[in-house]
Coordinates of C-alpha atoms and ligand atoms in Angstrom, one line a residue:
M603 CA -39.3 -83.8 -40.3
K604 CA -37.0 -86.1 -40.4
I605 CA -33.3 -85.6 -39.2
L606 CA -30.2 -87.5 -39.5
V607 CA -27.4 -86.7 -36.9
I608 CA -23.9 -87.6 -37.5
G609 CA -21.9 -88.8 -35.1
N610 CA -21.7 -90.5 -31.7
G611 CA -20.3 -88.3 -28.7
G612 CA -22.0 -86.1 -26.1
R613 CA -22.3 -83.8 -28.5
E614 CA -24.5 -86.1 -31.2
H615 CA -26.7 -87.1 -28.5
A616 CA -27.5 -83.3 -27.0
L617 CA -27.9 -82.5 -30.7
A618 CA -30.7 -84.9 -31.0
W619 CA -32.5 -84.7 -28.1
K620 CA -32.4 -80.7 -28.7
L621 CA -34.0 -81.0 -32.0
L622 CA -36.4 -83.7 -30.8
Q623 CA -37.5 -80.9 -29.2
S624 CA -39.2 -79.1 -31.7
A625 CA -43.0 -80.0 -33.0
Q626 CA -41.7 -79.8 -36.5
V627 CA -38.6 -82.4 -35.9
K628 CA -40.8 -86.2 -36.0
Q629 CA -37.4 -88.6 -36.3
C630 CA -34.2 -88.1 -35.6
F631 CA -31.6 -90.6 -36.7
C632 CA -28.1 -90.6 -35.2
L633 CA -25.3 -92.2 -36.9
P634 CA -23.8 -94.2 -35.2
G635 CA -24.6 -93.2 -31.9
N636 CA -24.0 -94.1 -28.7
G637 CA -26.4 -95.7 -25.5
G638 CA -28.0 -92.4 -25.3
T639 CA -28.6 -91.9 -28.9
A640 CA -30.5 -95.5 -28.7
L641 CA -32.5 -94.6 -25.5
L642 CA -33.5 -91.4 -26.7
Q643 CA -37.4 -91.3 -27.1
G644 CA -37.9 -90.1 -31.4
C645 CA -34.4 -91.3 -32.1
Q646 CA -32.7 -94.6 -33.7
N647 CA -29.3 -95.5 -34.3
I648 CA -27.7 -96.5 -37.8
P649 CA -24.9 -98.6 -36.7
L650 CA -22.6 -97.1 -39.9
A651 CA -19.0 -95.6 -39.8
V652 CA -18.9 -91.3 -39.9
D653 CA -16.4 -91.8 -43.0
D654 CA -18.1 -94.1 -45.0
L655 CA -19.7 -91.4 -47.3
E656 CA -21.0 -93.6 -49.9
R657 CA -23.2 -95.7 -47.2
I658 CA -24.5 -92.5 -45.5
A659 CA -25.5 -91.4 -49.0
E660 CA -27.9 -94.1 -49.5
I661 CA -29.2 -94.1 -46.3
S662 CA -30.2 -90.4 -46.4
Q663 CA -31.7 -91.4 -49.4
Q664 CA -33.4 -95.1 -48.8
E665 CA -34.4 -93.0 -45.4
K666 CA -36.2 -90.3 -47.5
I667 CA -34.0 -87.3 -44.8
D668 CA -34.4 -84.2 -44.7
L669 CA -31.8 -82.9 -43.3
V670 CA -28.3 -83.7 -42.1
V671 CA -26.9 -82.4 -39.1
V672 CA -23.3 -83.4 -38.8
G673 CA -21.5 -83.8 -35.6
P674 CA -17.7 -84.5 -36.3
E675 CA -14.8 -83.4 -38.0
V676 CA -13.5 -86.3 -40.2
P677 CA -16.6 -86.4 -42.3
L678 CA -16.6 -82.9 -43.3
S679 CA -13.0 -82.7 -44.4
L680 CA -13.9 -85.8 -46.0
G681 CA -16.5 -84.3 -48.3
I682 CA -19.9 -85.3 -46.9
S683 CA -21.2 -82.2 -47.3
D684 CA -20.3 -82.1 -51.0
R685 CA -21.8 -85.8 -51.2
L686 CA -24.9 -85.6 -49.8
Q687 CA -25.0 -82.4 -51.9
K688 CA -25.3 -83.7 -55.0
E689 CA -28.1 -85.6 -54.2
G690 CA -29.8 -83.0 -53.5
I691 CA -29.8 -83.8 -49.4
Q692 CA -30.0 -80.6 -47.7
V693 CA -26.8 -80.2 -45.0
F694 CA -26.2 -78.5 -42.2
G695 CA -21.8 -78.5 -42.3
P696 CA -19.3 -76.9 -44.8
T697 CA -18.2 -78.7 -48.1
K698 CA -14.6 -80.5 -47.8
I699 CA -13.0 -76.7 -48.8
G700 CA -15.0 -75.2 -46.1
A701 CA -13.9 -77.6 -43.9
Q702 CA -10.4 -77.0 -44.2
I703 CA -10.6 -73.9 -41.7
E704 CA -10.3 -76.9 -39.1
S705 CA -8.7 -79.5 -41.0
S706 CA -5.2 -77.3 -42.4
K707 CA -4.2 -74.8 -39.8
S708 CA -2.1 -72.9 -42.2
W709 CA -5.0 -72.9 -44.7
A710 CA -6.7 -71.1 -41.7
K711 CA -3.9 -69.1 -40.8
T712 CA -3.7 -67.4 -44.3
L713 CA -7.6 -66.9 -44.8
M714 CA -7.8 -64.9 -41.3
A715 CA -4.4 -62.8 -42.0
E716 CA -6.4 -62.2 -45.5
A717 CA -9.0 -61.1 -43.7
G718 CA -7.3 -59.0 -41.0
V719 CA -8.9 -61.3 -38.0
P720 CA -6.1 -61.1 -35.3
I721 CA -4.2 -64.5 -35.1
A722 CA -0.7 -65.5 -33.3
Q723 CA 1.9 -64.4 -35.0
G724 CA 4.0 -67.4 -36.5
E725 CA 5.3 -69.3 -39.9
T726 CA 4.4 -72.2 -41.7
F727 CA 7.1 -74.9 -42.4
T728 CA 7.8 -78.3 -44.5
D729 CA 11.4 -78.6 -43.5
P730 CA 12.4 -79.4 -39.7
M731 CA 15.5 -77.7 -40.5
A732 CA 13.6 -74.4 -41.0
A733 CA 10.8 -74.5 -38.3
K734 CA 13.7 -75.2 -35.7
A735 CA 15.9 -72.3 -36.7
Y736 CA 12.7 -70.2 -36.0
I737 CA 12.2 -71.5 -33.1
N738 CA 15.8 -71.0 -32.3
Q739 CA 15.3 -67.4 -33.5
Q740 CA 12.5 -66.9 -31.5
G741 CA 12.7 -68.3 -28.1
A742 CA 10.3 -70.3 -25.9
P743 CA 7.3 -70.4 -25.0
I744 CA 6.3 -71.5 -28.1
V745 CA 3.4 -73.2 -30.2
V746 CA 4.1 -76.1 -32.1
K747 CA 1.6 -77.2 -34.5
A748 CA 0.7 -79.8 -37.0
D749 CA -1.6 -79.0 -40.1
G750 CA -4.2 -81.5 -40.4
L751 CA -6.7 -83.4 -37.9
A752 CA -5.0 -85.0 -35.2
A753 CA -7.8 -85.9 -32.6
G754 CA -6.4 -83.1 -30.1
K755 CA -3.1 -84.4 -30.4
G756 CA -1.6 -81.8 -32.6
V757 CA -0.9 -78.8 -31.0
I758 CA 2.2 -78.6 -28.2
V759 CA 2.6 -75.5 -26.1
A760 CA 6.3 -76.1 -25.5
T761 CA 7.8 -73.8 -22.1
T762 CA 11.3 -74.7 -24.0
V763 CA 13.1 -74.7 -27.0
E764 CA 14.4 -78.2 -26.6
E765 CA 10.8 -79.2 -26.0
A766 CA 9.3 -77.1 -29.2
K767 CA 12.3 -79.2 -31.7
N768 CA 11.6 -82.2 -30.2
A769 CA 8.0 -81.4 -30.7
V770 CA 8.7 -80.9 -34.5
D771 CA 10.8 -83.8 -34.5
S772 CA 7.5 -86.1 -33.7
L773 CA 5.1 -84.4 -35.6
F774 CA 7.6 -84.8 -38.7
D775 CA 7.9 -88.2 -37.5
D776 CA 3.9 -88.8 -37.5
G777 CA 4.1 -88.3 -40.6
F778 CA 2.8 -84.7 -41.0
S779 CA 3.7 -83.3 -44.0
L780 CA 3.1 -79.7 -42.8
I781 CA 3.5 -77.8 -39.5
V782 CA 2.9 -74.2 -38.0
V783 CA 5.6 -72.7 -35.4
E784 CA 3.9 -69.7 -33.5
E785 CA 3.9 -67.1 -30.8
C786 CA 2.3 -68.4 -27.8
L787 CA -0.5 -66.4 -26.4
V788 CA -1.6 -66.2 -23.0
G789 CA -4.8 -65.4 -21.4
E790 CA -8.4 -66.8 -20.5
E791 CA -9.4 -69.3 -23.4
V792 CA -13.5 -68.8 -25.0
S793 CA -15.4 -70.6 -27.5
V794 CA -18.0 -68.9 -29.3
L795 CA -20.3 -71.1 -31.8
A796 CA -21.4 -69.4 -34.7
L797 CA -24.0 -70.4 -37.4
T798 CA -23.6 -69.0 -40.2
D799 CA -25.6 -69.2 -43.8
G800 CA -22.6 -67.7 -45.9
I801 CA -23.0 -64.6 -45.8
S802 CA -25.0 -63.8 -41.6
V803 CA -23.7 -65.4 -39.0
R804 CA -24.8 -65.4 -35.4
P805 CA -23.0 -66.4 -31.9
L806 CA -24.7 -68.7 -29.6
L807 CA -24.0 -67.5 -26.1
P808 CA -20.2 -68.0 -24.7
A809 CA -18.9 -71.0 -23.7
Q810 CA -15.7 -72.4 -21.7
D811 CA -14.1 -75.7 -22.0
H812 CA -12.0 -77.7 -19.6
K813 CA -9.2 -79.6 -21.8
R814 CA -7.0 -80.5 -19.3
V815 CA -7.3 -84.3 -17.8
G816 CA -6.6 -82.4 -14.0
E817 CA -8.3 -80.1 -11.6
G818 CA -7.0 -76.4 -12.0
D819 CA -6.0 -76.9 -15.2
T820 CA -3.5 -80.1 -15.0
G821 CA -2.1 -83.0 -16.7
P822 CA -2.4 -83.9 -20.4
N823 CA -4.8 -82.5 -23.0
T824 CA -8.3 -84.1 -23.3
G825 CA -11.0 -83.7 -25.4
G826 CA -13.0 -81.7 -22.9
M827 CA -13.8 -82.7 -19.3
G828 CA -16.6 -80.0 -18.8
A829 CA -17.8 -77.0 -20.1
Y830 CA -19.9 -74.0 -18.9
S831 CA -22.2 -71.0 -20.5
R832 CA -22.5 -68.1 -20.3
A833 CA -19.5 -67.5 -19.9
P834 CA -18.5 -64.0 -17.8
I835 CA -15.4 -63.5 -20.0
A836 CA -17.2 -62.8 -22.6
T837 CA -18.6 -59.7 -22.1
P838 CA -21.4 -58.2 -23.9
E839 CA -18.3 -55.3 -25.7
L840 CA -15.9 -58.5 -26.0
L841 CA -18.7 -60.2 -28.3
E842 CA -19.6 -57.3 -30.6
R843 CA -16.1 -56.9 -31.0
V844 CA -15.6 -60.6 -31.8
Q845 CA -18.6 -60.5 -34.0
K846 CA -17.3 -57.5 -36.3
E847 CA -13.4 -58.6 -35.7
V848 CA -13.6 -62.3 -36.1
L849 CA -16.8 -63.6 -37.4
E850 CA -18.2 -61.0 -40.1
P851 CA -14.4 -61.0 -41.9
T852 CA -14.5 -64.5 -41.8
V853 CA -17.7 -65.0 -43.3
T854 CA -16.5 -62.6 -46.2
A855 CA -13.0 -63.4 -46.6
L856 CA -14.9 -67.2 -47.2
R857 CA -17.3 -66.1 -49.2
K858 CA -14.8 -63.8 -51.6
R859 CA -12.9 -67.1 -52.1
G860 CA -16.2 -68.8 -53.6
I861 CA -17.0 -70.8 -50.1
D862 CA -20.1 -71.5 -49.5
Y863 CA -20.2 -72.0 -45.8
R864 CA -23.5 -73.2 -44.0
G865 CA -22.8 -74.7 -40.9
V866 CA -20.9 -74.1 -37.9
L867 CA -17.8 -71.5 -37.2
Y868 CA -16.9 -72.2 -34.0
A869 CA -13.9 -69.6 -33.0
G870 CA -11.6 -71.0 -30.5
L871 CA -10.4 -67.4 -28.5
M872 CA -8.1 -66.3 -26.2
V873 CA -8.5 -63.2 -24.6
S874 CA -5.4 -61.7 -23.0
P875 CA -5.2 -59.9 -19.5
E876 CA -6.0 -56.5 -21.6
G877 CA -8.8 -58.4 -22.9
E878 CA -8.0 -58.5 -26.6
P879 CA -9.6 -61.4 -28.1
K880 CA -7.1 -63.6 -31.1
V881 CA -8.2 -66.4 -32.7
L882 CA -6.6 -69.7 -31.3
E883 CA -8.1 -71.7 -34.2
Y884 CA -11.1 -72.3 -36.0
N885 CA -13.5 -74.9 -35.6
C886 CA -16.2 -76.5 -38.7
R887 CA -18.2 -78.0 -36.4
F888 CA -19.8 -78.0 -32.8
G889 CA -17.8 -77.9 -29.8
D890 CA -18.2 -81.1 -27.8
P891 CA -18.9 -80.3 -24.8
E892 CA -19.8 -76.7 -25.0
T893 CA -22.4 -77.8 -27.0
Q894 CA -24.0 -79.6 -24.2
A895 CA -23.5 -76.7 -22.0
V896 CA -25.0 -74.6 -24.9
L897 CA -28.2 -76.2 -26.5
P898 CA -29.3 -76.3 -22.8
L899 CA -30.2 -72.8 -22.4
L900 CA -31.4 -72.4 -26.3
E901 CA -35.1 -71.3 -26.6
T902 CA -35.2 -71.2 -30.5
P903 CA -36.1 -73.8 -32.0
L904 CA -32.8 -75.8 -33.3
D905 CA -34.5 -76.9 -36.7
Q906 CA -35.2 -73.3 -37.0
L907 CA -31.8 -71.8 -36.4
I908 CA -29.9 -75.0 -38.6
L909 CA -32.7 -74.7 -41.9
A910 CA -32.4 -70.9 -41.6
C911 CA -28.4 -71.2 -42.7
V912 CA -29.1 -74.6 -45.0
E913 CA -31.6 -72.3 -46.8
Q914 CA -29.1 -69.4 -46.8
R915 CA -32.4 -66.7 -44.6
L916 CA -30.7 -66.5 -41.3
G917 CA -30.3 -62.4 -42.1
E918 CA -34.1 -62.7 -41.9
L919 CA -34.6 -64.8 -38.3
P920 CA -35.1 -62.6 -35.4
P921 CA -32.3 -62.8 -32.7
I922 CA -31.6 -66.1 -31.5
A923 CA -34.0 -66.3 -27.9
W924 CA -31.8 -67.9 -24.9
K925 CA -33.5 -68.9 -21.6
S926 CA -31.7 -66.9 -18.4
G927 CA -29.3 -68.3 -16.5
T928 CA -26.2 -70.5 -16.3
A929 CA -25.4 -74.1 -17.9
V930 CA -22.6 -76.4 -16.2
C931 CA -21.0 -79.9 -18.0
V932 CA -19.1 -82.3 -16.0
V933 CA -17.4 -85.0 -18.2
M934 CA -17.4 -88.1 -16.2
T935 CA -14.4 -90.2 -18.0
S936 CA -13.3 -93.8 -17.8
G937 CA -10.3 -94.3 -15.5
G938 CA -6.7 -93.6 -17.0
Y939 CA -8.7 -91.4 -20.2
P940 CA -6.7 -90.0 -21.8
G941 CA -4.8 -92.5 -22.0
E942 CA -5.7 -96.9 -21.7
Y943 CA -8.4 -96.8 -19.6
A944 CA -11.1 -100.2 -19.5
K945 CA -14.7 -100.3 -21.5
G946 CA -17.1 -101.9 -20.9
K947 CA -18.2 -101.5 -17.3
V948 CA -22.0 -101.2 -16.1
I949 CA -23.7 -97.2 -15.8
T950 CA -26.1 -97.0 -13.1
G951 CA -27.9 -94.1 -11.3
I952 CA -28.7 -91.8 -14.7
E953 CA -32.3 -91.9 -13.4
E954 CA -31.4 -91.0 -10.3
A955 CA -29.7 -88.5 -11.8
E956 CA -32.0 -86.6 -13.9
G957 CA -34.7 -87.4 -11.4
L958 CA -32.7 -84.2 -9.6
G959 CA -33.4 -81.9 -12.8
V960 CA -29.9 -82.6 -14.6
T961 CA -30.0 -83.6 -18.5
V962 CA -27.0 -86.1 -19.2
F963 CA -25.9 -86.6 -22.2
Q964 CA -24.0 -90.5 -23.3
A965 CA -21.1 -90.4 -24.9
G966 CA -18.7 -93.4 -24.9
T967 CA -21.9 -96.0 -24.1
N968 CA -24.0 -98.6 -25.6
L969 CA -26.4 -101.3 -25.0
D970 CA -25.2 -104.9 -24.7
H971 CA -27.5 -107.9 -25.7
D972 CA -29.7 -107.6 -22.2
N973 CA -29.7 -103.3 -22.4
N974 CA -27.5 -103.3 -19.8
L975 CA -25.8 -100.0 -20.9
L976 CA -22.3 -99.6 -20.6
T977 CA -18.8 -97.8 -21.0
D978 CA -17.4 -97.8 -24.1
G979 CA -15.0 -94.8 -24.5
G980 CA -13.0 -92.0 -22.7
R981 CA -16.0 -89.5 -22.5
V982 CA -18.7 -91.7 -21.1
L983 CA -21.2 -89.2 -19.7
G984 CA -21.7 -85.5 -19.6
V985 CA -24.3 -84.1 -16.9
T986 CA -25.2 -81.2 -17.2
A987 CA -27.2 -78.8 -14.7
V988 CA -29.3 -75.6 -15.7
G989 CA -29.4 -73.0 -12.4
K990 CA -29.7 -69.3 -11.8
D991 CA -26.7 -68.5 -11.1
F992 CA -23.1 -70.8 -11.0
D993 CA -23.4 -72.2 -7.4
Q994 CA -26.7 -73.6 -8.5
A995 CA -25.8 -74.8 -11.7
I996 CA -22.5 -76.0 -9.9
T997 CA -24.2 -77.2 -6.8
Q998 CA -26.5 -79.0 -8.7
V999 CA -24.4 -80.9 -11.1
Y1000 CA -22.7 -82.7 -8.5
Q1001 CA -25.4 -83.9 -7.0
G1002 CA -26.3 -85.5 -10.6
V1003 CA -23.0 -86.5 -10.8
D1004 CA -22.8 -88.1 -7.2
C1005 CA -25.6 -90.4 -8.1
I1006 CA -23.9 -91.4 -10.8
D1007 CA -21.5 -94.8 -10.9
F1008 CA -19.4 -96.8 -13.1
E1009 CA -16.3 -99.2 -12.3
G1010 CA -13.2 -96.4 -12.3
K1011 CA -15.0 -93.5 -13.3
Y1012 CA -13.4 -90.1 -13.2
Y1013 CA -14.6 -86.9 -13.2
R1014 CA -12.8 -83.1 -12.7
R1015 CA -14.8 -81.2 -9.1
D1016 CA -14.0 -77.7 -10.5
I1017 CA -15.9 -77.2 -13.4
G1018 CA -17.4 -73.6 -13.3
Y1019 CA -15.2 -72.7 -10.1
K1020 CA -12.8 -70.3 -11.8
A1021 CA -15.9 -68.0 -13.9
R1022 CA -17.1 -68.1 -10.2
K1023 CA -14.8 -66.0 -9.4
I1024 CA -15.4 -63.5 -12.3
Ligands
LIG156 P1 -6.5 -78.1 -30.5 O1 -7.9 -78.0 -29.9 O2 -6.1 -79.2 -30.3 O3 -6.3 -77.1 -31.5 O4 -5.5 -77.1 -29.5 C1 -5.5 -76.1 -29.2 C2 -5.1 -75.7 -28.1 O5 -4.2 -75.8 -28.1 C3 -6.0 -74.7 -27.6 O6 -7.4 -74.8 -27.0 C4 -4.8 -73.8 -26.6 O7 -5.1 -74.2 -24.9 C5 -3.7 -73.9 -27.3 N1 -3.2 -73.0 -27.9 C6 -3.1 -72.9 -29.7 N2 -2.5 -72.5 -29.7 C7 -2.2 -71.2 -29.1 C8 -1.4 -70.3 -29.1 N3 -0.9 -70.0 -29.5 N4 -1.1 -69.7 -27.5 C9 -1.2 -70.7 -26.3 N5 -1.8 -71.5 -26.6 C10 -2.3 -72.1 -27.9
LIG157 N1 -14.1 -78.4 -27.0 C1 -12.9 -78.5 -27.9 C2 -14.0 -78.8 -29.5 O1 -14.8 -79.0 -29.4 O2 -13.0 -78.6 -29.7

């Protein structure tokens, strides 16, 4: 089987790496890929933009791709799956209408309310004055969200009414015409990435992300500074509730609307101190960096799971098999990220790190003409270790991280520590 993975992050490196472990997968392309996918045995990069749907459709035909796996939300929300299906190419990822579960917060909230899925109470606004009046009435803390893809910058958790009102102005100034204002939930966040064929839905192992740039969850939000899986907060009882109260009703509600959703349904959950789960947001794709922590634990060949979704026979598969233990992924970034940062710094030490048993997933990297590996983005690498428990995985992952060097490197030293205390 020939597979095309769309995207250029650590998530896509992990997807290609895992898919290539399957005996059925003979060749993998990554579009556009990164330095890691360029160096991955059996994988080849295709230098095209992820939003160039026409060229992606063309190249998939030319290369006789059997299956396309879409990483990021942007091509999904533009309709890459619709476009490829028109060509008769098998694709894993929802169609444009289904991708609204991520690309439109108000659409997702209406769907979830319809389905009876537990969510934060809130309202949708097209008028800034009305939004501010609602904020005055509700008080702070309160959450203001842009309705639309905003690359992680569309959610403001405001601690004061003033801050919330400023957020309303800045989102409308940024060109958003619809916003959601909702109650601020407290508790601990957990990501449940589930696979669905539009009828059945099966969760992968739960994971936790570290969104803030600073240790102790401080400072600005990022794309994710590290992740771990399994997540102790997601007990079997909680996961059973998520299956019955969140995932299954959502898939049923999508189907009722005539939406044939085959891909990842990623529930970002807040678990209250009393253990009640509520959905903060849905994403229509694998999480990054959760994928880099979840896939190393997966025993069942990934292509089998993905094909079962695409061919709508997920319900017939035996339970998904997992390795025992815990995976911890530490993201190494360019200094300054999520603000301004430099690119083009030489990266060394990956082989030494891998010699210690960690897996290094590359994100913002590329190769120069002499095949030197250079930094090329904010999040540069995701280093993952699998251990029998958190202590072992954390010790090993930081031994790996310590081997790797590039000018200005930054990473959090506290990935996974919160879970270790549970
Ligand atoms: P994003 O991934 O950009 O949609 O940002 C979502 C993040 O904003 C979540 O991971 C939470 O940390 C935070 N967030 C979103 N909605 C709420 C809410 N209702 N209450 C508290 N925090 C929230
Ligand atoms: N880890 C957060 C995300 O993928 O959206």
